[in-house]
Amino acid sequence: MIVLMDKQAARTDLEKVKQKIESLGFVPHVFVSAQRTTIGITGNKERIDSDLFLSMAGVEDVIQVSKPYKLVSREAKLDDTIIRVGKDEIGGSELTIIAGPCSVESRTQILEIAGILSDMGVKFLRGGAYKPRTSPYSFQGLREEGLEYLKEAALKTGMHVITEVKDTETLSLVAEHADVLQVGSRNMYNYSLLERIGKLRKPVLLKRAFSATIEELMMAGEYVASQGNYQIVFCERGIRSFDSSTRNSLDLNAVPLIKRLSHLPIIVDPSHGTGSWDLVMPMAQAAVAAGADGLMIEVHQDPTSALSDGFQSLRPDKFKLLLERLSRLAPLVGKSIPAKMAPSLIMNN
Ligand code: PEP
Ligand code: MN
């Protein structure tokens, strides 16, 4: 159930509704937005009687949510959620560009690529330290050492670090080093991990599992939100289909659909979505045209020597070309690109 507060409701009215929810043994989740304040209720096993709240001062309406998820739903919050990471944002009018190698391979590699990307205006550095590899014999990541290199790169460049957390054992260590926690495709169904992340107050990038329905993705987000962490960014990274011509099928339907269903941002990862570097650029542009809040792109100084996913990684010069194209495309869909990217790119034209 979601309680819609009146636009003129007093702070004390809101407090009384929260107390009433708690006195019933349930949990209130307050969403303040420009249009109105709403309170999502969780913890109830059965339908709650709307009349319990409709008669209270400051309450305008009560919505019985028909979907199995509520806190991540548009009903819970009417306007788009903007997630703050330091002085930057995900989900606002500026496109969020996350770039970096698939894996952190060495100190030199990550410091060098972070410098290159930061000079281009990229604010979010990606790189896996704990890698969930299909084969146990493949490179598993530099683990704690990798986290330290990421942190050093962030300190040197001022970038924000986004890196994958693979399990509950390493969660606190990864959370100490990351600004945004990435939950990988293989872990979208790991509900105990999602709940533990929900207890932290740190932004989460939640990748869609390669066989997950949109509803399952929303429910995974709900696991995080139900614990009080609403800083969730969804990520479409391709799903498995009958066709093996590409690594995955990038489901761009997900972008406008998630915008309709949820108040949370949605970004797209065309690197894993296609599995082929030459398809990354057109699909990145298609994602932005479809209304994505941002992109996650694998970039490597020398993709042929990459320890993972080199075949889908862009070289820095190709990535720069993509940024140039995005600088022209973004305004057509009401988005901007980071200021540092724009002037130099325009000068290059
Ligand atoms: C990654 O981002 O490097 C990754 C492993 O992604 P996914 O979980 O989408 O496969
Ligand atoms: Mn990868």
PDB file of C-alpha atoms in Angstrom, residues 65-328:
ATOM      1  CA  VAL A  65      -0.490  -1.479  -5.425  1.00  0.00           C
ATOM      2  CA  SER A  66      -1.417  -4.224  -7.837  1.00  0.00           C
ATOM      3  CA  LYS A  67       2.172  -5.146  -8.746  1.00  0.00           C
ATOM      4  CA  PRO A  68       4.325  -7.380  -6.537  1.00  0.00           C
ATOM      5  CA  TYR A  69       6.895  -4.587  -6.142  1.00  0.00           C
ATOM      6  CA  LYS A  70       6.000  -1.242  -4.659  1.00  0.00           C
ATOM      7  CA  LEU A  71       8.952   0.838  -3.399  1.00  0.00           C
ATOM      8  CA  VAL A  72      10.673   0.849  -6.787  1.00  0.00           C
ATOM      9  CA  SER A  73       7.415   1.488  -8.639  1.00  0.00           C
ATOM     10  CA  ARG A  74       6.288   4.734 -10.221  1.00  0.00           C
ATOM     11  CA  GLU A  75       3.285   4.688  -7.899  1.00  0.00           C
ATOM     12  CA  ALA A  76       5.600   5.047  -4.907  1.00  0.00           C
ATOM     13  CA  LYS A  77       7.247   8.138  -6.352  1.00  0.00           C
ATOM     14  CA  LEU A  78       5.899  10.126  -9.265  1.00  0.00           C
ATOM     15  CA  ASP A  79       9.021  11.935 -10.379  1.00  0.00           C
ATOM     16  CA  ASP A  80      12.368  10.470 -11.439  1.00  0.00           C
ATOM     17  CA  THR A  81      14.815   9.634  -8.682  1.00  0.00           C
ATOM     18  CA  ILE A  82      18.188  11.287  -8.976  1.00  0.00           C
ATOM     19  CA  ILE A  83      20.989   9.448  -7.233  1.00  0.00           C
ATOM     20  CA  ARG A  84      23.819  11.532  -5.844  1.00  0.00           C
ATOM     21  CA  VAL A  85      27.359  10.240  -5.973  1.00  0.00           C
ATOM     22  CA  GLY A  86      29.667  12.839  -4.438  1.00  0.00           C
ATOM     23  CA  LYS A  87      28.967  16.033  -6.337  1.00  0.00           C
ATOM     24  CA  ASP A  88      27.666  14.129  -9.357  1.00  0.00           C
ATOM     25  CA  GLU A  89      24.331  12.528 -10.147  1.00  0.00           C
ATOM     26  CA  ILE A  90      22.850   9.514 -11.882  1.00  0.00           C
ATOM     27  CA  GLY A  91      19.381   9.937 -13.330  1.00  0.00           C
ATOM     28  CA  GLY A  92      19.364  13.707 -13.814  1.00  0.00           C
ATOM     29  CA  SER A  93      19.430  15.508 -17.130  1.00  0.00           C
ATOM     30  CA  GLU A  94      23.126  14.739 -17.654  1.00  0.00           C
ATOM     31  CA  LEU A  95      23.950  11.363 -19.202  1.00  0.00           C
ATOM     32  CA  THR A  96      25.994   9.196 -16.841  1.00  0.00           C
ATOM     33  CA  ILE A  97      28.975   7.757 -18.646  1.00  0.00           C
ATOM     34  CA  ILE A  98      30.671   4.880 -16.840  1.00  0.00           C
ATOM     35  CA  ALA A  99      33.796   3.583 -18.551  1.00  0.00           C
ATOM     36  CA  GLY A 100      36.829   1.447 -17.885  1.00  0.00           C
ATOM     37  CA  PRO A 101      38.210  -2.017 -18.424  1.00  0.00           C
ATOM     38  CA  CYS A 102      36.306  -5.207 -17.709  1.00  0.00           C
ATOM     39  CA  SER A 103      38.913  -6.131 -15.076  1.00  0.00           C
ATOM     40  CA  VAL A 104      41.542  -4.306 -13.119  1.00  0.00           C
ATOM     41  CA  GLU A 105      44.671  -6.046 -14.442  1.00  0.00           C
ATOM     42  CA  SER A 106      47.537  -4.079 -12.884  1.00  0.00           C
ATOM     43  CA  ARG A 107      48.226  -0.806 -11.101  1.00  0.00           C
ATOM     44  CA  THR A 108      49.756   0.722 -14.249  1.00  0.00           C
ATOM     45  CA  GLN A 109      46.844  -0.369 -16.433  1.00  0.00           C
ATOM     46  CA  ILE A 110      44.085   1.099 -14.251  1.00  0.00           C
ATOM     47  CA  LEU A 111      45.953   4.323 -13.424  1.00  0.00           C
ATOM     48  CA  GLU A 112      46.704   4.908 -17.100  1.00  0.00           C
ATOM     49  CA  ILE A 113      43.181   4.266 -18.376  1.00  0.00           C
ATOM     50  CA  ALA A 114      41.656   6.287 -15.519  1.00  0.00           C
ATOM     51  CA  GLY A 115      43.852   9.237 -16.532  1.00  0.00           C
ATOM     52  CA  ILE A 116      42.833   8.921 -20.198  1.00  0.00           C
ATOM     53  CA  LEU A 117      39.120   8.660 -19.377  1.00  0.00           C
ATOM     54  CA  SER A 118      39.177  11.431 -16.810  1.00  0.00           C
ATOM     55  CA  ASP A 119      40.834  13.751 -19.342  1.00  0.00           C
ATOM     56  CA  MET A 120      37.911  13.011 -21.664  1.00  0.00           C
ATOM     57  CA  GLY A 121      35.461  14.095 -18.923  1.00  0.00           C
ATOM     58  CA  VAL A 122      34.367  10.653 -17.713  1.00  0.00           C
ATOM     59  CA  LYS A 123      33.377  10.818 -14.030  1.00  0.00           C
ATOM     60  CA  PHE A 124      32.678   7.150 -13.295  1.00  0.00           C
ATOM     61  CA  LEU A 125      35.443   4.541 -13.526  1.00  0.00           C
ATOM     62  CA  ARG A 126      34.498   0.886 -13.825  1.00  0.00           C
ATOM     63  CA  GLY A 127      36.774  -2.140 -13.364  1.00  0.00           C
ATOM     64  CA  GLY A 128      36.215  -5.537 -11.822  1.00  0.00           C
ATOM     65  CA  ALA A 129      38.406  -6.617  -8.907  1.00  0.00           C
ATOM     66  CA  TYR A 130      36.309  -9.689  -8.057  1.00  0.00           C
ATOM     67  CA  LYS A 131      35.350 -11.235 -11.386  1.00  0.00           C
ATOM     68  CA  PRO A 132      32.509 -13.739 -11.723  1.00  0.00           C
ATOM     69  CA  ARG A 133      33.955 -15.872 -14.511  1.00  0.00           C
ATOM     70  CA  THR A 134      32.146 -18.723 -16.220  1.00  0.00           C
ATOM     71  CA  SER A 135      35.269 -20.878 -15.970  1.00  0.00           C
ATOM     72  CA  PRO A 136      37.047 -21.325 -12.636  1.00  0.00           C
ATOM     73  CA  TYR A 137      40.309 -21.427 -14.624  1.00  0.00           C
ATOM     74  CA  SER A 138      39.874 -17.927 -16.104  1.00  0.00           C
ATOM     75  CA  PHE A 139      41.373 -14.808 -14.503  1.00  0.00           C
ATOM     76  CA  GLN A 140      39.378 -14.184 -11.325  1.00  0.00           C
ATOM     77  CA  GLY A 141      40.495 -10.602 -10.712  1.00  0.00           C
ATOM     78  CA  LEU A 142      43.139  -8.985  -8.501  1.00  0.00           C
ATOM     79  CA  ARG A 143      40.669  -8.931  -5.606  1.00  0.00           C
ATOM     80  CA  GLU A 144      41.725  -6.699  -2.679  1.00  0.00           C
ATOM     81  CA  GLU A 145      44.799  -5.486  -4.559  1.00  0.00           C
ATOM     82  CA  GLY A 146      42.517  -4.474  -7.439  1.00  0.00           C
ATOM     83  CA  LEU A 147      40.262  -2.519  -5.071  1.00  0.00           C
ATOM     84  CA  GLU A 148      43.277  -0.598  -3.791  1.00  0.00           C
ATOM     85  CA  TYR A 149      44.370   0.319  -7.315  1.00  0.00           C
ATOM     86  CA  LEU A 150      40.847   1.497  -8.110  1.00  0.00           C
ATOM     87  CA  LYS A 151      40.834   3.683  -5.028  1.00  0.00           C
ATOM     88  CA  GLU A 152      44.229   5.126  -5.944  1.00  0.00           C
ATOM     89  CA  ALA A 153      42.975   5.876  -9.468  1.00  0.00           C
ATOM     90  CA  ALA A 154      39.930   7.601  -7.999  1.00  0.00           C
ATOM     91  CA  LEU A 155      42.046   9.710  -5.655  1.00  0.00           C
ATOM     92  CA  LYS A 156      44.382  10.734  -8.489  1.00  0.00           C
ATOM     93  CA  THR A 157      41.609  11.642 -10.945  1.00  0.00           C
ATOM     94  CA  GLY A 158      38.606  12.587  -8.795  1.00  0.00           C
ATOM     95  CA  MET A 159      36.547   9.863 -10.514  1.00  0.00           C
ATOM     96  CA  HIS A 160      33.951   7.717  -8.739  1.00  0.00           C
ATOM     97  CA  VAL A 161      34.613   3.986  -8.582  1.00  0.00           C
ATOM     98  CA  ILE A 162      32.028   1.418  -9.573  1.00  0.00           C
ATOM     99  CA  THR A 163      33.010  -2.186  -9.065  1.00  0.00           C
ATOM    100  CA  GLU A 164      31.302  -5.512  -8.676  1.00  0.00           C
ATOM    101  CA  VAL A 165      30.528  -7.108  -5.342  1.00  0.00           C
ATOM    102  CA  LYS A 166      30.342 -10.866  -5.784  1.00  0.00           C
ATOM    103  CA  ASP A 167      29.323 -12.124  -2.363  1.00  0.00           C
ATOM    104  CA  THR A 168      28.386 -11.195   1.194  1.00  0.00           C
ATOM    105  CA  GLU A 169      31.857 -12.172   2.499  1.00  0.00           C
ATOM    106  CA  THR A 170      33.591  -9.389   0.567  1.00  0.00           C
ATOM    107  CA  LEU A 171      30.746  -6.846   0.723  1.00  0.00           C
ATOM    108  CA  SER A 172      32.163  -4.606   3.456  1.00  0.00           C
ATOM    109  CA  LEU A 173      35.626  -4.576   1.866  1.00  0.00           C
ATOM    110  CA  VAL A 174      34.222  -3.699  -1.571  1.00  0.00           C
ATOM    111  CA  ALA A 175      31.905  -1.082  -0.029  1.00  0.00           C
ATOM    112  CA  GLU A 176      34.923   0.621   1.608  1.00  0.00           C
ATOM    113  CA  HIS A 177      36.568   1.068  -1.797  1.00  0.00           C
ATOM    114  CA  ALA A 178      33.611   1.684  -4.108  1.00  0.00           C
ATOM    115  CA  ASP A 179      31.349   4.690  -4.575  1.00  0.00           C
ATOM    116  CA  VAL A 180      28.769   2.567  -6.403  1.00  0.00           C
ATOM    117  CA  LEU A 181      28.360  -1.177  -5.804  1.00  0.00           C
ATOM    118  CA  GLN A 182      27.748  -3.230  -8.925  1.00  0.00           C
ATOM    119  CA  VAL A 183      25.611  -6.341  -8.615  1.00  0.00           C
ATOM    120  CA  GLY A 184      26.404  -8.468 -11.639  1.00  0.00           C
ATOM    121  CA  SER A 185      24.036 -10.329 -13.860  1.00  0.00           C
ATOM    122  CA  ARG A 186      24.865 -13.646 -12.202  1.00  0.00           C
ATOM    123  CA  ASN A 187      23.978 -12.262  -8.779  1.00  0.00           C
ATOM    124  CA  MET A 188      20.698 -10.539  -9.558  1.00  0.00           C
ATOM    125  CA  TYR A 189      18.900 -13.461  -7.932  1.00  0.00           C
ATOM    126  CA  ASN A 190      21.190 -13.543  -4.878  1.00  0.00           C
ATOM    127  CA  TYR A 191      18.594 -12.260  -2.448  1.00  0.00           C
ATOM    128  CA  SER A 192      20.743 -12.479   0.673  1.00  0.00           C
ATOM    129  CA  LEU A 193      23.380 -10.302  -1.030  1.00  0.00           C
ATOM    130  CA  LEU A 194      20.689  -7.856  -2.169  1.00  0.00           C
ATOM    131  CA  GLU A 195      19.280  -7.593   1.351  1.00  0.00           C
ATOM    132  CA  ARG A 196      22.717  -6.989   2.824  1.00  0.00           C
ATOM    133  CA  ILE A 197      23.323  -4.237   0.267  1.00  0.00           C
ATOM    134  CA  GLY A 198      19.910  -2.838   1.181  1.00  0.00           C
ATOM    135  CA  LYS A 199      21.160  -2.282   4.722  1.00  0.00           C
ATOM    136  CA  LEU A 200      23.994  -0.058   3.439  1.00  0.00           C
ATOM    137  CA  ARG A 201      23.412   3.514   2.348  1.00  0.00           C
ATOM    138  CA  LYS A 202      25.411   3.315  -0.846  1.00  0.00           C
ATOM    139  CA  PRO A 203      24.287   3.533  -4.496  1.00  0.00           C
ATOM    140  CA  VAL A 204      23.861   0.209  -6.251  1.00  0.00           C
ATOM    141  CA  LEU A 205      24.023  -0.616  -9.953  1.00  0.00           C
ATOM    142  CA  LEU A 206      21.797  -3.635 -10.378  1.00  0.00           C
ATOM    143  CA  LYS A 207      22.383  -5.537 -13.601  1.00  0.00           C
ATOM    144  CA  ARG A 208      19.616  -7.571 -15.154  1.00  0.00           C
ATOM    145  CA  ALA A 209      20.293 -11.305 -15.106  1.00  0.00           C
ATOM    146  CA  PHE A 210      20.578 -12.707 -18.620  1.00  0.00           C
ATOM    147  CA  SER A 211      17.375 -14.704 -18.202  1.00  0.00           C
ATOM    148  CA  ALA A 212      15.428 -12.315 -15.993  1.00  0.00           C
ATOM    149  CA  THR A 213      12.079 -10.807 -16.847  1.00  0.00           C
ATOM    150  CA  ILE A 214      11.661  -7.108 -16.208  1.00  0.00           C
ATOM    151  CA  GLU A 215       9.402  -7.977 -13.298  1.00  0.00           C
ATOM    152  CA  GLU A 216      12.145 -10.129 -11.739  1.00  0.00           C
ATOM    153  CA  LEU A 217      14.575  -7.227 -12.141  1.00  0.00           C
ATOM    154  CA  MET A 218      12.105  -4.914 -10.410  1.00  0.00           C
ATOM    155  CA  MET A 219      11.705  -7.470  -7.590  1.00  0.00           C
ATOM    156  CA  ALA A 220      15.487  -7.662  -7.177  1.00  0.00           C
ATOM    157  CA  GLY A 221      15.476  -3.864  -6.778  1.00  0.00           C
ATOM    158  CA  GLU A 222      12.645  -4.225  -4.265  1.00  0.00           C
ATOM    159  CA  TYR A 223      14.845  -6.515  -2.134  1.00  0.00           C
ATOM    160  CA  VAL A 224      17.367  -3.673  -1.830  1.00  0.00           C
ATOM    161  CA  ALA A 225      14.730  -0.953  -1.302  1.00  0.00           C
ATOM    162  CA  SER A 226      12.811  -2.990   1.286  1.00  0.00           C
ATOM    163  CA  GLN A 227      15.843  -2.658   3.582  1.00  0.00           C
ATOM    164  CA  GLY A 228      15.805   1.145   3.266  1.00  0.00           C
ATOM    165  CA  ASN A 229      18.371   1.687   0.497  1.00  0.00           C
ATOM    166  CA  TYR A 230      16.574   3.427  -2.371  1.00  0.00           C
ATOM    167  CA  GLN A 231      19.713   4.414  -4.304  1.00  0.00           C
ATOM    168  CA  ILE A 232      19.288   1.853  -7.056  1.00  0.00           C
ATOM    169  CA  VAL A 233      20.236   2.156 -10.721  1.00  0.00           C
ATOM    170  CA  PHE A 234      18.969  -0.559 -13.051  1.00  0.00           C
ATOM    171  CA  CYS A 235      21.192  -1.757 -15.881  1.00  0.00           C
ATOM    172  CA  GLU A 236      20.100  -3.512 -19.060  1.00  0.00           C
ATOM    173  CA  ARG A 237      23.035  -5.651 -20.257  1.00  0.00           C
ATOM    174  CA  GLY A 238      21.447  -8.020 -22.743  1.00  0.00           C
ATOM    175  CA  ILE A 239      19.527 -11.237 -22.343  1.00  0.00           C
ATOM    176  CA  ARG A 240      19.954 -14.711 -23.809  1.00  0.00           C
ATOM    177  CA  SER A 241      17.877 -15.525 -26.848  1.00  0.00           C
ATOM    178  CA  PHE A 242      17.776 -18.364 -29.382  1.00  0.00           C
ATOM    179  CA  ASP A 243      20.291 -16.456 -31.502  1.00  0.00           C
ATOM    180  CA  SER A 244      23.958 -16.936 -30.727  1.00  0.00           C
ATOM    181  CA  SER A 245      25.210 -14.510 -33.394  1.00  0.00           C
ATOM    182  CA  THR A 246      25.870 -11.993 -30.638  1.00  0.00           C
ATOM    183  CA  ARG A 247      26.904 -12.663 -27.011  1.00  0.00           C
ATOM    184  CA  ASN A 248      23.499 -11.429 -25.788  1.00  0.00           C
ATOM    185  CA  SER A 249      20.469  -9.655 -27.223  1.00  0.00           C
ATOM    186  CA  LEU A 250      20.361  -6.105 -25.949  1.00  0.00           C
ATOM    187  CA  ASP A 251      16.761  -5.577 -24.917  1.00  0.00           C
ATOM    188  CA  LEU A 252      16.215  -1.875 -25.453  1.00  0.00           C
ATOM    189  CA  ASN A 253      12.479  -2.318 -24.787  1.00  0.00           C
ATOM    190  CA  ALA A 254      13.603  -2.407 -21.171  1.00  0.00           C
ATOM    191  CA  VAL A 255      14.564   1.278 -21.228  1.00  0.00           C
ATOM    192  CA  PRO A 256      11.207   2.973 -21.887  1.00  0.00           C
ATOM    193  CA  LEU A 257       9.396   0.178 -20.065  1.00  0.00           C
ATOM    194  CA  ILE A 258      11.419   0.605 -16.867  1.00  0.00           C
ATOM    195  CA  LYS A 259      10.952   4.370 -17.147  1.00  0.00           C
ATOM    196  CA  ARG A 260       7.220   3.729 -17.129  1.00  0.00           C
ATOM    197  CA  LEU A 261       7.258   1.160 -14.316  1.00  0.00           C
ATOM    198  CA  SER A 262       9.826   2.712 -11.977  1.00  0.00           C
ATOM    199  CA  HIS A 263      11.055   6.065 -10.689  1.00  0.00           C
ATOM    200  CA  LEU A 264      14.650   4.760 -10.617  1.00  0.00           C
ATOM    201  CA  PRO A 265      17.294   5.426 -13.297  1.00  0.00           C
ATOM    202  CA  ILE A 266      18.086   2.892 -16.007  1.00  0.00           C
ATOM    203  CA  ILE A 267      21.406   2.699 -17.794  1.00  0.00           C
ATOM    204  CA  VAL A 268      22.551   0.401 -20.614  1.00  0.00           C
ATOM    205  CA  ASP A 269      25.682  -1.718 -21.030  1.00  0.00           C
ATOM    206  CA  PRO A 270      26.105  -2.326 -24.783  1.00  0.00           C
ATOM    207  CA  SER A 271      29.502  -3.997 -24.228  1.00  0.00           C
ATOM    208  CA  HIS A 272      28.043  -7.120 -22.593  1.00  0.00           C
ATOM    209  CA  GLY A 273      24.794  -6.583 -24.514  1.00  0.00           C
ATOM    210  CA  THR A 274      26.504  -7.212 -27.830  1.00  0.00           C
ATOM    211  CA  GLY A 275      29.835  -8.863 -26.986  1.00  0.00           C
ATOM    212  CA  SER A 276      31.436  -7.265 -30.008  1.00  0.00           C
ATOM    213  CA  TRP A 277      33.304  -3.934 -29.966  1.00  0.00           C
ATOM    214  CA  ASP A 278      32.085  -2.861 -33.406  1.00  0.00           C
ATOM    215  CA  LEU A 279      28.448  -3.148 -32.292  1.00  0.00           C
ATOM    216  CA  VAL A 280      28.993  -1.154 -29.118  1.00  0.00           C
ATOM    217  CA  MET A 281      28.922   2.295 -30.700  1.00  0.00           C
ATOM    218  CA  PRO A 282      25.635   1.976 -32.621  1.00  0.00           C
ATOM    219  CA  MET A 283      23.884   0.252 -29.707  1.00  0.00           C
ATOM    220  CA  ALA A 284      25.154   2.864 -27.236  1.00  0.00           C
ATOM    221  CA  GLN A 285      23.584   5.534 -29.412  1.00  0.00           C
ATOM    222  CA  ALA A 286      20.368   3.529 -29.726  1.00  0.00           C
ATOM    223  CA  ALA A 287      20.207   3.222 -25.922  1.00  0.00           C
ATOM    224  CA  VAL A 288      20.501   6.981 -25.489  1.00  0.00           C
ATOM    225  CA  ALA A 289      17.890   7.538 -28.210  1.00  0.00           C
ATOM    226  CA  ALA A 290      15.575   5.162 -26.296  1.00  0.00           C
ATOM    227  CA  GLY A 291      15.866   7.345 -23.182  1.00  0.00           C
ATOM    228  CA  ALA A 292      18.596   5.665 -21.114  1.00  0.00           C
ATOM    229  CA  ASP A 293      19.996   7.710 -18.228  1.00  0.00           C
ATOM    230  CA  GLY A 294      23.493   6.572 -19.004  1.00  0.00           C
ATOM    231  CA  LEU A 295      25.872   4.005 -20.431  1.00  0.00           C
ATOM    232  CA  MET A 296      28.420   1.579 -19.097  1.00  0.00           C
ATOM    233  CA  ILE A 297      31.161   0.948 -21.659  1.00  0.00           C
ATOM    234  CA  GLU A 298      34.212  -1.298 -21.468  1.00  0.00           C
ATOM    235  CA  VAL A 299      37.314   0.604 -22.609  1.00  0.00           C
ATOM    236  CA  HIS A 300      40.820  -0.843 -22.698  1.00  0.00           C
ATOM    237  CA  GLN A 301      44.124   0.664 -23.884  1.00  0.00           C
ATOM    238  CA  ASP A 302      44.973  -2.585 -25.698  1.00  0.00           C
ATOM    239  CA  PRO A 303      41.903  -4.821 -26.069  1.00  0.00           C
ATOM    240  CA  THR A 304      43.918  -7.597 -27.734  1.00  0.00           C
ATOM    241  CA  SER A 305      45.891  -8.138 -24.528  1.00  0.00           C
ATOM    242  CA  ALA A 306      42.950  -7.703 -22.113  1.00  0.00           C
ATOM    243  CA  LEU A 307      42.576 -10.450 -19.505  1.00  0.00           C
ATOM    244  CA  SER A 308      38.782 -10.437 -19.934  1.00  0.00           C
ATOM    245  CA  ASP A 309      36.274  -9.188 -22.515  1.00  0.00           C
ATOM    246  CA  GLY A 310      38.846  -7.614 -24.857  1.00  0.00           C
ATOM    247  CA  PHE A 311      36.695  -8.532 -27.890  1.00  0.00           C
ATOM    248  CA  GLN A 312      33.955  -6.170 -26.678  1.00  0.00           C
ATOM    249  CA  SER A 313      36.192  -3.368 -25.380  1.00  0.00           C
ATOM    250  CA  LEU A 314      36.673  -0.083 -27.208  1.00  0.00           C
ATOM    251  CA  ARG A 315      40.076   1.508 -27.642  1.00  0.00           C
ATOM    252  CA  PRO A 316      40.223   5.035 -26.172  1.00  0.00           C
ATOM    253  CA  ASP A 317      40.180   6.657 -29.645  1.00  0.00           C
ATOM    254  CA  LYS A 318      36.975   4.807 -30.595  1.00  0.00           C
ATOM    255  CA  PHE A 319      35.451   5.660 -27.240  1.00  0.00           C
ATOM    256  CA  LYS A 320      36.258   9.322 -27.854  1.00  0.00           C
ATOM    257  CA  LEU A 321      34.454   9.097 -31.171  1.00  0.00           C
ATOM    258  CA  LEU A 322      31.443   7.676 -29.356  1.00  0.00           C
ATOM    259  CA  LEU A 323      31.456  10.607 -26.906  1.00  0.00           C
ATOM    260  CA  GLU A 324      31.587  12.971 -29.849  1.00  0.00           C
ATOM    261  CA  ARG A 325      28.529  11.324 -31.372  1.00  0.00           C
ATOM    262  CA  LEU A 326      26.722  11.350 -28.029  1.00  0.00           C
ATOM    263  CA  SER A 327      27.380  15.054 -27.621  1.00  0.00           C
ATOM    264  CA  ARG A 328      25.293  15.621 -30.746  1.00  0.00           C
TER     265      ARG A 328
END
